Amino acid sequence: MTFVLRRLGSMVPVLIGITLVAFLLIHLIPGDPAKVILFGSNATPEQIDQLRTQLRLDQPLWKQYLDFLGQLLHGDLGTSYLTQNSVAHELFSRAPSTLVLTASALLVAIAVGVPLGLVAGTRPNSAFDKVARAVSFLGVAVPYFFLALVMVLLFSVNLGWLPAIDDGTVAGLVIPAVSLGWGYAAILTRLVRGRIIDEYRSEYVKSARARGCPEWRVLLRHALRNSSIPAITTIGLQFGNILTGAAITEVIFGRAGLGSFLATSITNKNIPVVQGAVVVIGIGYVLINLVVDVIVGAVDPRTRIEVGTS
């Protein structure tokens, strides 16, 4: 419990920094933000003043920030000035689609990367190891958006097996998830392979083999457990990167998620939505790191001892 409380305490400065960055987004616009946002819309002075009041630009900066924090503490992310709907409603109504894509891509990364790394690590320099390293190299070298276009050309245009544009079905999720998760599968393959090779060279693994311990037990109980800690940490960190990559993937495949909505909001200068998205995504990153810390602490108690919770 102390371990979790310490981690929660360390999150507070980060969360304050996230809110500060989101708040300052509107003030980074050169000139009067209200005029810039309404530029080209034939807005009248009254409409500009109304938007300035809606965005609280007529108040001192410190008061604007305190009001912004107060709204966030009450779960109010503001109002979209284009649709006049709650920003929280706009974002959370699209979040499930993005989370499904992100989770599917992460599942692809784990399902492909971990087994490949395990087998390659237990048989270094074998034919399978060379294939795994080649696949890993291609996964890192080929950008996911280029792979997505190649997969659309092959499986949608030429073979007609999968839809090229999201249609709300599981089949429509296959190409986006595989193209997004493949690069991270390559990262996991290289990481797990290297860790397994190192663990197999360790003294305790040699001792286990000398005692007649079965090979499967050496792998699962000794090598895999110690190799899982950096793998779990990497998976947690890559979840944030996959979430970022999902934004571009959604635009490519026409998915109605957070990424495509955020891209449209930036184009339309819908600042309240952009601010809300920064806060939501930032909090998501922090929570993911917290979950990873807790899981690593459960797998390896030494991480809890380091923060004085022994």
mmCIF file of N, CA and C in Angstrom, residues 128-243:
data_model
loop_
_atom_site.group_PDB
_atom_site.id
_atom_site.type_symbol
_atom_site.label_atom_id
_atom_site.label_comp_id
_atom_site.label_asym_id
_atom_site.label_seq_id
_atom_site.Cartn_x
_atom_site.Cartn_y
_atom_site.Cartn_z
ATOM 1 N N PHE A 128 15.765 -20.596 -36.919
ATOM 2 C CA PHE A 128 14.605 -19.855 -36.407
ATOM 3 C C PHE A 128 15.039 -18.509 -35.838
ATOM 4 N N ASP A 129 16.176 -18.478 -35.164
ATOM 5 C CA ASP A 129 16.682 -17.230 -34.597
ATOM 6 C C ASP A 129 16.982 -16.223 -35.705
ATOM 7 N N LYS A 130 17.529 -16.691 -36.805
ATOM 8 C CA LYS A 130 17.837 -15.793 -37.922
ATOM 9 C C LYS A 130 16.554 -15.243 -38.547
ATOM 10 N N VAL A 131 15.531 -16.093 -38.651
ATOM 11 C CA VAL A 131 14.242 -15.624 -39.178
ATOM 12 C C VAL A 131 13.625 -14.600 -38.232
ATOM 13 N N ALA A 132 13.693 -14.879 -36.930
ATOM 14 C CA ALA A 132 13.131 -13.962 -35.940
ATOM 15 C C ALA A 132 13.840 -12.618 -35.980
ATOM 16 N N ARG A 133 15.156 -12.634 -36.130
ATOM 17 C CA ARG A 133 15.905 -11.373 -36.193
ATOM 18 C C ARG A 133 15.582 -10.608 -37.475
ATOM 19 N N ALA A 134 15.376 -11.329 -38.575
ATOM 20 C CA ALA A 134 15.005 -10.675 -39.831
ATOM 21 C C ALA A 134 13.631 -10.026 -39.711
ATOM 22 N N VAL A 135 12.681 -10.744 -39.107
ATOM 23 C CA VAL A 135 11.343 -10.198 -38.898
ATOM 24 C C VAL A 135 11.403 -8.983 -37.979
ATOM 25 N N SER A 136 12.234 -9.082 -36.933
ATOM 26 C CA SER A 136 12.392 -7.974 -35.996
ATOM 27 C C SER A 136 12.987 -6.750 -36.693
ATOM 28 N N PHE A 137 13.976 -6.970 -37.535
ATOM 29 C CA PHE A 137 14.598 -5.859 -38.253
ATOM 30 C C PHE A 137 13.598 -5.169 -39.176
ATOM 31 N N LEU A 138 12.818 -5.958 -39.894
ATOM 32 C CA LEU A 138 11.823 -5.374 -40.792
ATOM 33 C C LEU A 138 10.749 -4.618 -40.015
ATOM 34 N N GLY A 139 10.367 -5.159 -38.860
ATOM 35 C CA GLY A 139 9.355 -4.494 -38.056
ATOM 36 C C GLY A 139 9.793 -3.141 -37.560
ATOM 37 N N VAL A 140 11.070 -3.015 -37.211
ATOM 38 C CA VAL A 140 11.595 -1.736 -36.739
ATOM 39 C C VAL A 140 11.837 -0.784 -37.906
ATOM 40 N N ALA A 141 12.266 -1.315 -39.050
ATOM 41 C CA ALA A 141 12.663 -0.470 -40.176
ATOM 42 C C ALA A 141 11.481 0.074 -40.971
ATOM 43 N N VAL A 142 10.383 -0.689 -41.045
ATOM 44 C CA VAL A 142 9.242 -0.282 -41.876
ATOM 45 C C VAL A 142 8.246 0.514 -41.038
ATOM 46 N N PRO A 143 7.935 1.770 -41.390
ATOM 47 C CA PRO A 143 6.949 2.554 -40.636
ATOM 48 C C PRO A 143 5.570 1.908 -40.692
ATOM 49 N N TYR A 144 4.830 2.036 -39.603
ATOM 50 C CA TYR A 144 3.534 1.350 -39.525
ATOM 51 C C TYR A 144 2.541 1.878 -40.550
ATOM 52 N N PHE A 145 2.618 3.170 -40.893
ATOM 53 C CA PHE A 145 1.679 3.703 -41.874
ATOM 54 C C PHE A 145 1.985 3.186 -43.273
ATOM 55 N N PHE A 146 3.270 2.942 -43.563
ATOM 56 C CA PHE A 146 3.632 2.350 -44.861
ATOM 57 C C PHE A 146 3.189 0.894 -44.908
ATOM 58 N N LEU A 147 3.388 0.173 -43.794
ATOM 59 C CA LEU A 147 2.934 -1.208 -43.729
ATOM 60 C C LEU A 147 1.421 -1.284 -43.886
ATOM 61 N N ALA A 148 0.703 -0.317 -43.313
ATOM 62 C CA ALA A 148 -0.757 -0.292 -43.437
ATOM 63 C C ALA A 148 -1.173 -0.176 -44.900
ATOM 64 N N LEU A 149 -0.511 0.705 -45.646
ATOM 65 C CA LEU A 149 -0.846 0.886 -47.054
ATOM 66 C C LEU A 149 -0.522 -0.366 -47.872
ATOM 67 N N VAL A 150 0.606 -1.030 -47.550
ATOM 68 C CA VAL A 150 0.968 -2.260 -48.248
ATOM 69 C C VAL A 150 -0.062 -3.353 -47.973
ATOM 70 N N MET A 151 -0.496 -3.461 -46.707
ATOM 71 C CA MET A 151 -1.484 -4.475 -46.348
ATOM 72 C C MET A 151 -2.835 -4.192 -47.013
ATOM 73 N N VAL A 152 -3.209 -2.926 -47.114
ATOM 74 C CA VAL A 152 -4.454 -2.587 -47.811
ATOM 75 C C VAL A 152 -4.371 -2.998 -49.275
ATOM 76 N N LEU A 153 -3.221 -2.691 -49.901
ATOM 77 C CA LEU A 153 -3.040 -3.045 -51.312
ATOM 78 C C LEU A 153 -3.095 -4.552 -51.518
ATOM 79 N N LEU A 154 -2.500 -5.307 -50.594
ATOM 80 C CA LEU A 154 -2.427 -6.764 -50.757
ATOM 81 C C LEU A 154 -3.737 -7.447 -50.363
ATOM 82 N N PHE A 155 -4.199 -7.185 -49.133
ATOM 83 C CA PHE A 155 -5.321 -7.962 -48.597
ATOM 84 C C PHE A 155 -6.695 -7.374 -48.935
ATOM 85 N N SER A 156 -6.738 -6.098 -49.293
ATOM 86 C CA SER A 156 -8.028 -5.483 -49.621
ATOM 87 C C SER A 156 -8.222 -5.331 -51.120
ATOM 88 N N VAL A 157 -7.227 -4.732 -51.781
ATOM 89 C CA VAL A 157 -7.376 -4.442 -53.205
ATOM 90 C C VAL A 157 -7.170 -5.700 -54.053
ATOM 91 N N ASN A 158 -6.045 -6.395 -53.812
ATOM 92 C CA ASN A 158 -5.717 -7.550 -54.666
ATOM 93 C C ASN A 158 -6.486 -8.820 -54.285
ATOM 94 N N LEU A 159 -6.519 -9.144 -52.987
ATOM 95 C CA LEU A 159 -7.141 -10.397 -52.557
ATOM 96 C C LEU A 159 -8.595 -10.229 -52.129
ATOM 97 N N GLY A 160 -8.956 -9.042 -51.694
ATOM 98 C CA GLY A 160 -10.327 -8.786 -51.272
ATOM 99 C C GLY A 160 -10.737 -9.514 -50.003
ATOM 100 N N TRP A 161 -9.761 -9.850 -49.145
ATOM 101 C CA TRP A 161 -10.067 -10.593 -47.926
ATOM 102 C C TRP A 161 -10.561 -9.692 -46.796
ATOM 103 N N LEU A 162 -10.011 -8.478 -46.726
ATOM 104 C CA LEU A 162 -10.308 -7.589 -45.602
ATOM 105 C C LEU A 162 -10.726 -6.217 -46.114
ATOM 106 N N PRO A 163 -11.596 -5.519 -45.387
ATOM 107 C CA PRO A 163 -12.007 -4.171 -45.818
ATOM 108 C C PRO A 163 -10.869 -3.173 -45.677
ATOM 109 N N ALA A 164 -10.809 -2.248 -46.630
ATOM 110 C CA ALA A 164 -9.763 -1.229 -46.591
ATOM 111 C C ALA A 164 -10.111 -0.089 -45.655
ATOM 112 N N ILE A 165 -11.391 0.146 -45.424
ATOM 113 C CA ILE A 165 -11.863 1.221 -44.552
ATOM 114 C C ILE A 165 -12.636 0.590 -43.398
ATOM 115 N N ASP A 166 -12.507 1.170 -42.225
ATOM 116 C CA ASP A 166 -13.191 0.633 -41.053
ATOM 117 C C ASP A 166 -14.694 0.560 -41.301
ATOM 118 N N ASP A 167 -15.255 -0.624 -41.048
ATOM 119 C CA ASP A 167 -16.696 -0.810 -41.222
ATOM 120 C C ASP A 167 -17.380 -1.248 -39.928
ATOM 121 N N GLY A 168 -16.655 -1.137 -38.814
ATOM 122 C CA GLY A 168 -17.232 -1.488 -37.527
ATOM 123 C C GLY A 168 -17.197 -2.966 -37.192
ATOM 124 N N THR A 169 -16.618 -3.787 -38.052
ATOM 125 C CA THR A 169 -16.543 -5.228 -37.810
ATOM 126 C C THR A 169 -15.145 -5.608 -37.321
ATOM 127 N N VAL A 170 -15.026 -6.860 -36.865
ATOM 128 C CA VAL A 170 -13.720 -7.357 -36.437
ATOM 129 C C VAL A 170 -12.756 -7.420 -37.615
ATOM 130 N N ALA A 171 -13.277 -7.787 -38.785
ATOM 131 C CA ALA A 171 -12.426 -7.849 -39.981
ATOM 132 C C ALA A 171 -11.838 -6.487 -40.312
ATOM 133 N N GLY A 172 -12.629 -5.439 -40.067
ATOM 134 C CA GLY A 172 -12.137 -4.090 -40.347
ATOM 135 C C GLY A 172 -11.068 -3.624 -39.380
ATOM 136 N N LEU A 173 -10.887 -4.365 -38.278
ATOM 137 C CA LEU A 173 -9.891 -4.007 -37.270
ATOM 138 C C LEU A 173 -8.556 -4.704 -37.504
ATOM 139 N N VAL A 174 -8.554 -5.739 -38.352
ATOM 140 C CA VAL A 174 -7.367 -6.574 -38.497
ATOM 141 C C VAL A 174 -6.182 -5.788 -39.060
ATOM 142 N N ILE A 175 -6.355 -5.145 -40.196
ATOM 143 C CA ILE A 175 -5.233 -4.426 -40.818
ATOM 144 C C ILE A 175 -4.740 -3.282 -39.946
ATOM 145 N N PRO A 176 -5.606 -2.427 -39.397
ATOM 146 C CA PRO A 176 -5.103 -1.367 -38.503
ATOM 147 C C PRO A 176 -4.334 -1.911 -37.307
ATOM 148 N N ALA A 177 -4.850 -2.976 -36.668
ATOM 149 C CA ALA A 177 -4.207 -3.513 -35.464
ATOM 150 C C ALA A 177 -2.864 -4.165 -35.795
ATOM 151 N N VAL A 178 -2.820 -4.937 -36.876
ATOM 152 C CA VAL A 178 -1.573 -5.623 -37.236
ATOM 153 C C VAL A 178 -0.518 -4.621 -37.691
ATOM 154 N N SER A 179 -0.906 -3.670 -38.529
ATOM 155 C CA SER A 179 0.068 -2.688 -39.018
ATOM 156 C C SER A 179 0.603 -1.819 -37.881
ATOM 157 N N LEU A 180 -0.246 -1.502 -36.914
ATOM 158 C CA LEU A 180 0.186 -0.668 -35.786
ATOM 159 C C LEU A 180 0.999 -1.472 -34.781
ATOM 160 N N GLY A 181 0.638 -2.726 -34.547
ATOM 161 C CA GLY A 181 1.311 -3.511 -33.527
ATOM 162 C C GLY A 181 2.561 -4.223 -33.976
ATOM 163 N N TRP A 182 2.761 -4.348 -35.291
ATOM 164 C CA TRP A 182 3.888 -5.136 -35.782
ATOM 165 C C TRP A 182 5.238 -4.544 -35.381
ATOM 166 N N GLY A 183 5.389 -3.247 -35.469
ATOM 167 C CA GLY A 183 6.658 -2.619 -35.095
ATOM 168 C C GLY A 183 6.997 -2.822 -33.635
ATOM 169 N N TYR A 184 5.988 -2.784 -32.774
ATOM 170 C CA TYR A 184 6.220 -2.982 -31.346
ATOM 171 C C TYR A 184 6.449 -4.459 -31.039
ATOM 172 N N ALA A 185 5.906 -5.353 -31.859
ATOM 173 C CA ALA A 185 6.222 -6.773 -31.733
ATOM 174 C C ALA A 185 7.706 -7.003 -32.010
ATOM 175 N N ALA A 186 8.247 -6.273 -32.980
ATOM 176 C CA ALA A 186 9.674 -6.395 -33.292
ATOM 177 C C ALA A 186 10.529 -5.937 -32.115
ATOM 178 N N ILE A 187 10.118 -4.860 -31.448
ATOM 179 C CA ILE A 187 10.861 -4.374 -30.279
ATOM 180 C C ILE A 187 10.843 -5.412 -29.163
ATOM 181 N N LEU A 188 9.667 -6.000 -28.918
ATOM 182 C CA LEU A 188 9.553 -7.027 -27.877
ATOM 183 C C LEU A 188 10.381 -8.266 -28.219
ATOM 184 N N THR A 189 10.402 -8.632 -29.503
ATOM 185 C CA THR A 189 11.182 -9.798 -29.924
ATOM 186 C C THR A 189 12.652 -9.615 -29.588
ATOM 187 N N ARG A 190 13.193 -8.464 -29.934
ATOM 188 C CA ARG A 190 14.615 -8.204 -29.681
ATOM 189 C C ARG A 190 14.895 -8.152 -28.193
ATOM 190 N N LEU A 191 13.988 -7.533 -27.427
ATOM 191 C CA LEU A 191 14.197 -7.411 -25.982
ATOM 192 C C LEU A 191 14.151 -8.782 -25.301
ATOM 193 N N VAL A 192 13.095 -9.546 -25.572
ATOM 194 C CA VAL A 192 12.941 -10.857 -24.928
ATOM 195 C C VAL A 192 14.070 -11.800 -25.343
ATOM 196 N N ARG A 193 14.431 -11.787 -26.614
ATOM 197 C CA ARG A 193 15.522 -12.646 -27.083
ATOM 198 C C ARG A 193 16.814 -12.342 -26.327
ATOM 199 N N GLY A 194 17.169 -11.058 -26.241
ATOM 200 C CA GLY A 194 18.406 -10.686 -25.557
ATOM 201 C C GLY A 194 18.394 -11.052 -24.083
ATOM 202 N N ARG A 195 17.242 -10.843 -23.414
ATOM 203 C CA ARG A 195 17.151 -11.160 -21.989
ATOM 204 C C ARG A 195 17.230 -12.669 -21.745
ATOM 205 N N ILE A 196 16.574 -13.459 -22.587
ATOM 206 C CA ILE A 196 16.612 -14.910 -22.420
ATOM 207 C C ILE A 196 18.038 -15.435 -22.600
ATOM 208 N N ILE A 197 18.751 -14.911 -23.591
ATOM 209 C CA ILE A 197 20.137 -15.329 -23.807
ATOM 210 C C ILE A 197 20.991 -15.002 -22.579
ATOM 211 N N ASP A 198 20.806 -13.807 -22.016
ATOM 212 C CA ASP A 198 21.562 -13.411 -20.822
ATOM 213 C C ASP A 198 21.214 -14.291 -19.626
ATOM 214 N N GLU A 199 19.924 -14.583 -19.463
ATOM 215 C CA GLU A 199 19.510 -15.407 -18.324
ATOM 216 C C GLU A 199 20.050 -16.829 -18.444
ATOM 217 N N TYR A 200 20.104 -17.359 -19.662
ATOM 218 C CA TYR A 200 20.614 -18.719 -19.848
ATOM 219 C C TYR A 200 22.111 -18.814 -19.542
ATOM 220 N N ARG A 201 22.793 -17.673 -19.571
ATOM 221 C CA ARG A 201 24.226 -17.668 -19.255
ATOM 222 C C ARG A 201 24.486 -17.449 -17.762
ATOM 223 N N SER A 202 23.441 -17.172 -16.989
ATOM 224 C CA SER A 202 23.605 -16.856 -15.563
ATOM 225 C C SER A 202 23.933 -18.115 -14.759
ATOM 226 N N GLU A 203 24.497 -17.899 -13.576
ATOM 227 C CA GLU A 203 24.936 -19.011 -12.736
ATOM 228 C C GLU A 203 23.763 -19.812 -12.178
ATOM 229 N N TYR A 204 22.665 -19.124 -11.807
ATOM 230 C CA TYR A 204 21.557 -19.862 -11.202
ATOM 231 C C TYR A 204 20.863 -20.780 -12.213
ATOM 232 N N VAL A 205 20.869 -20.408 -13.498
ATOM 233 C CA VAL A 205 20.315 -21.294 -14.521
ATOM 234 C C VAL A 205 21.227 -22.512 -14.713
ATOM 235 N N LYS A 206 22.529 -22.275 -14.692
ATOM 236 C CA LYS A 206 23.467 -23.399 -14.801
ATOM 237 C C LYS A 206 23.313 -24.343 -13.604
ATOM 238 N N SER A 207 23.089 -23.760 -12.408
ATOM 239 C CA SER A 207 22.898 -24.592 -11.218
ATOM 240 C C SER A 207 21.618 -25.408 -11.315
ATOM 241 N N ALA A 208 20.548 -24.776 -11.829
ATOM 242 C CA ALA A 208 19.280 -25.493 -11.975
ATOM 243 C C ALA A 208 19.420 -26.662 -12.938
ATOM 244 N N ARG A 209 20.152 -26.452 -14.008
ATOM 245 C CA ARG A 209 20.367 -27.544 -14.961
ATOM 246 C C ARG A 209 21.220 -28.646 -14.335
ATOM 247 N N ALA A 210 22.212 -28.244 -13.528
ATOM 248 C CA ALA A 210 23.081 -29.240 -12.887
ATOM 249 C C ALA A 210 22.303 -30.095 -11.893
ATOM 250 N N ARG A 211 21.236 -29.530 -11.308
ATOM 251 C CA ARG A 211 20.410 -30.298 -10.369
ATOM 252 C C ARG A 211 19.411 -31.195 -11.088
ATOM 253 N N GLY A 212 19.425 -31.166 -12.420
ATOM 254 C CA GLY A 212 18.518 -31.998 -13.188
ATOM 255 C C GLY A 212 17.155 -31.394 -13.407
ATOM 256 N N CYS A 213 17.067 -30.088 -13.280
ATOM 257 C CA CYS A 213 15.781 -29.400 -13.470
ATOM 258 C C CYS A 213 15.370 -29.493 -14.945
ATOM 259 N N PRO A 214 14.124 -29.864 -15.228
ATOM 260 C CA PRO A 214 13.676 -29.962 -16.631
ATOM 261 C C PRO A 214 13.836 -28.628 -17.359
ATOM 262 N N GLU A 215 14.082 -28.706 -18.671
ATOM 263 C CA GLU A 215 14.332 -27.503 -19.452
ATOM 264 C C GLU A 215 13.140 -26.551 -19.446
ATOM 265 N N TRP A 216 11.920 -27.093 -19.482
ATOM 266 C CA TRP A 216 10.747 -26.229 -19.487
ATOM 267 C C TRP A 216 10.624 -25.456 -18.180
ATOM 268 N N ARG A 217 11.052 -26.108 -17.067
ATOM 269 C CA ARG A 217 10.991 -25.428 -15.785
ATOM 270 C C ARG A 217 12.075 -24.355 -15.682
ATOM 271 N N VAL A 218 13.239 -24.632 -16.243
ATOM 272 C CA VAL A 218 14.312 -23.630 -16.274
ATOM 273 C C VAL A 218 13.835 -22.381 -17.020
ATOM 274 N N LEU A 219 13.151 -22.610 -18.139
ATOM 275 C CA LEU A 219 12.679 -21.492 -18.949
ATOM 276 C C LEU A 219 11.574 -20.713 -18.236
ATOM 277 N N LEU A 220 10.554 -21.420 -17.756
ATOM 278 C CA LEU A 220 9.374 -20.738 -17.217
ATOM 279 C C LEU A 220 9.602 -20.163 -15.824
ATOM 280 N N ARG A 221 10.259 -20.923 -14.966
ATOM 281 C CA ARG A 221 10.378 -20.496 -13.578
ATOM 282 C C ARG A 221 11.565 -19.573 -13.341
ATOM 283 N N HIS A 222 12.607 -19.733 -14.104
ATOM 284 C CA HIS A 222 13.821 -18.955 -13.860
ATOM 285 C C HIS A 222 14.033 -17.872 -14.930
ATOM 286 N N ALA A 223 14.299 -18.316 -16.153
ATOM 287 C CA ALA A 223 14.665 -17.357 -17.200
ATOM 288 C C ALA A 223 13.513 -16.416 -17.550
ATOM 289 N N LEU A 224 12.314 -16.982 -17.757
ATOM 290 C CA LEU A 224 11.195 -16.155 -18.194
ATOM 291 C C LEU A 224 10.763 -15.156 -17.122
ATOM 292 N N ARG A 225 10.745 -15.584 -15.871
ATOM 293 C CA ARG A 225 10.300 -14.682 -14.805
ATOM 294 C C ARG A 225 11.209 -13.465 -14.691
ATOM 295 N N ASN A 226 12.503 -13.667 -14.719
ATOM 296 C CA ASN A 226 13.427 -12.538 -14.615
ATOM 297 C C ASN A 226 13.438 -11.693 -15.882
ATOM 298 N N SER A 227 13.117 -12.312 -17.022
ATOM 299 C CA SER A 227 13.078 -11.555 -18.275
ATOM 300 C C SER A 227 11.788 -10.762 -18.411
ATOM 301 N N SER A 228 10.766 -11.134 -17.641
ATOM 302 C CA SER A 228 9.460 -10.488 -17.787
ATOM 303 C C SER A 228 9.442 -9.057 -17.272
ATOM 304 N N ILE A 229 10.336 -8.720 -16.332
ATOM 305 C CA ILE A 229 10.307 -7.377 -15.727
ATOM 306 C C ILE A 229 10.598 -6.292 -16.759
ATOM 307 N N PRO A 230 11.709 -6.354 -17.509
ATOM 308 C CA PRO A 230 11.912 -5.333 -18.549
ATOM 309 C C PRO A 230 10.870 -5.409 -19.655
ATOM 310 N N ALA A 231 10.348 -6.625 -19.911
ATOM 311 C CA ALA A 231 9.323 -6.759 -20.947
ATOM 312 C C ALA A 231 8.040 -6.040 -20.527
ATOM 313 N N ILE A 232 7.638 -6.202 -19.251
ATOM 314 C CA ILE A 232 6.440 -5.529 -18.758
ATOM 315 C C ILE A 232 6.613 -4.023 -18.810
ATOM 316 N N THR A 233 7.782 -3.553 -18.406
ATOM 317 C CA THR A 233 8.057 -2.110 -18.452
ATOM 318 C C THR A 233 7.988 -1.590 -19.878
ATOM 319 N N THR A 234 8.568 -2.338 -20.810
ATOM 320 C CA THR A 234 8.544 -1.918 -22.212
ATOM 321 C C THR A 234 7.124 -1.916 -22.762
ATOM 322 N N ILE A 235 6.342 -2.927 -22.409
ATOM 323 C CA ILE A 235 4.953 -2.985 -22.874
ATOM 324 C C ILE A 235 4.184 -1.765 -22.386
ATOM 325 N N GLY A 236 4.381 -1.395 -21.111
ATOM 326 C CA GLY A 236 3.703 -0.220 -20.577
ATOM 327 C C GLY A 236 4.101 1.053 -21.291
ATOM 328 N N LEU A 237 5.406 1.208 -21.553
ATOM 329 C CA LEU A 237 5.869 2.404 -22.258
ATOM 330 C C LEU A 237 5.376 2.416 -23.702
ATOM 331 N N GLN A 238 5.382 1.244 -24.347
ATOM 332 C CA GLN A 238 4.949 1.192 -25.738
ATOM 333 C C GLN A 238 3.443 1.400 -25.878
ATOM 334 N N PHE A 239 2.687 1.146 -24.792
ATOM 335 C CA PHE A 239 1.250 1.395 -24.854
ATOM 336 C C PHE A 239 0.985 2.861 -25.169
ATOM 337 N N GLY A 240 1.753 3.743 -24.543
ATOM 338 C CA GLY A 240 1.602 5.164 -24.842
ATOM 339 C C GLY A 240 1.962 5.494 -26.273
ATOM 340 N N ASN A 241 3.034 4.872 -26.785
ATOM 341 C CA ASN A 241 3.422 5.111 -28.172
ATOM 342 C C ASN A 241 2.379 4.574 -29.148
ATOM 343 N N ILE A 242 1.809 3.401 -28.811
ATOM 344 C CA ILE A 242 0.759 2.841 -29.666
ATOM 345 C C ILE A 242 -0.464 3.750 -29.665
ATOM 346 N N LEU A 243 -0.784 4.308 -28.497
ATOM 347 C CA LEU A 243 -1.913 5.231 -28.412
ATOM 348 C C LEU A 243 -1.694 6.446 -29.307
#
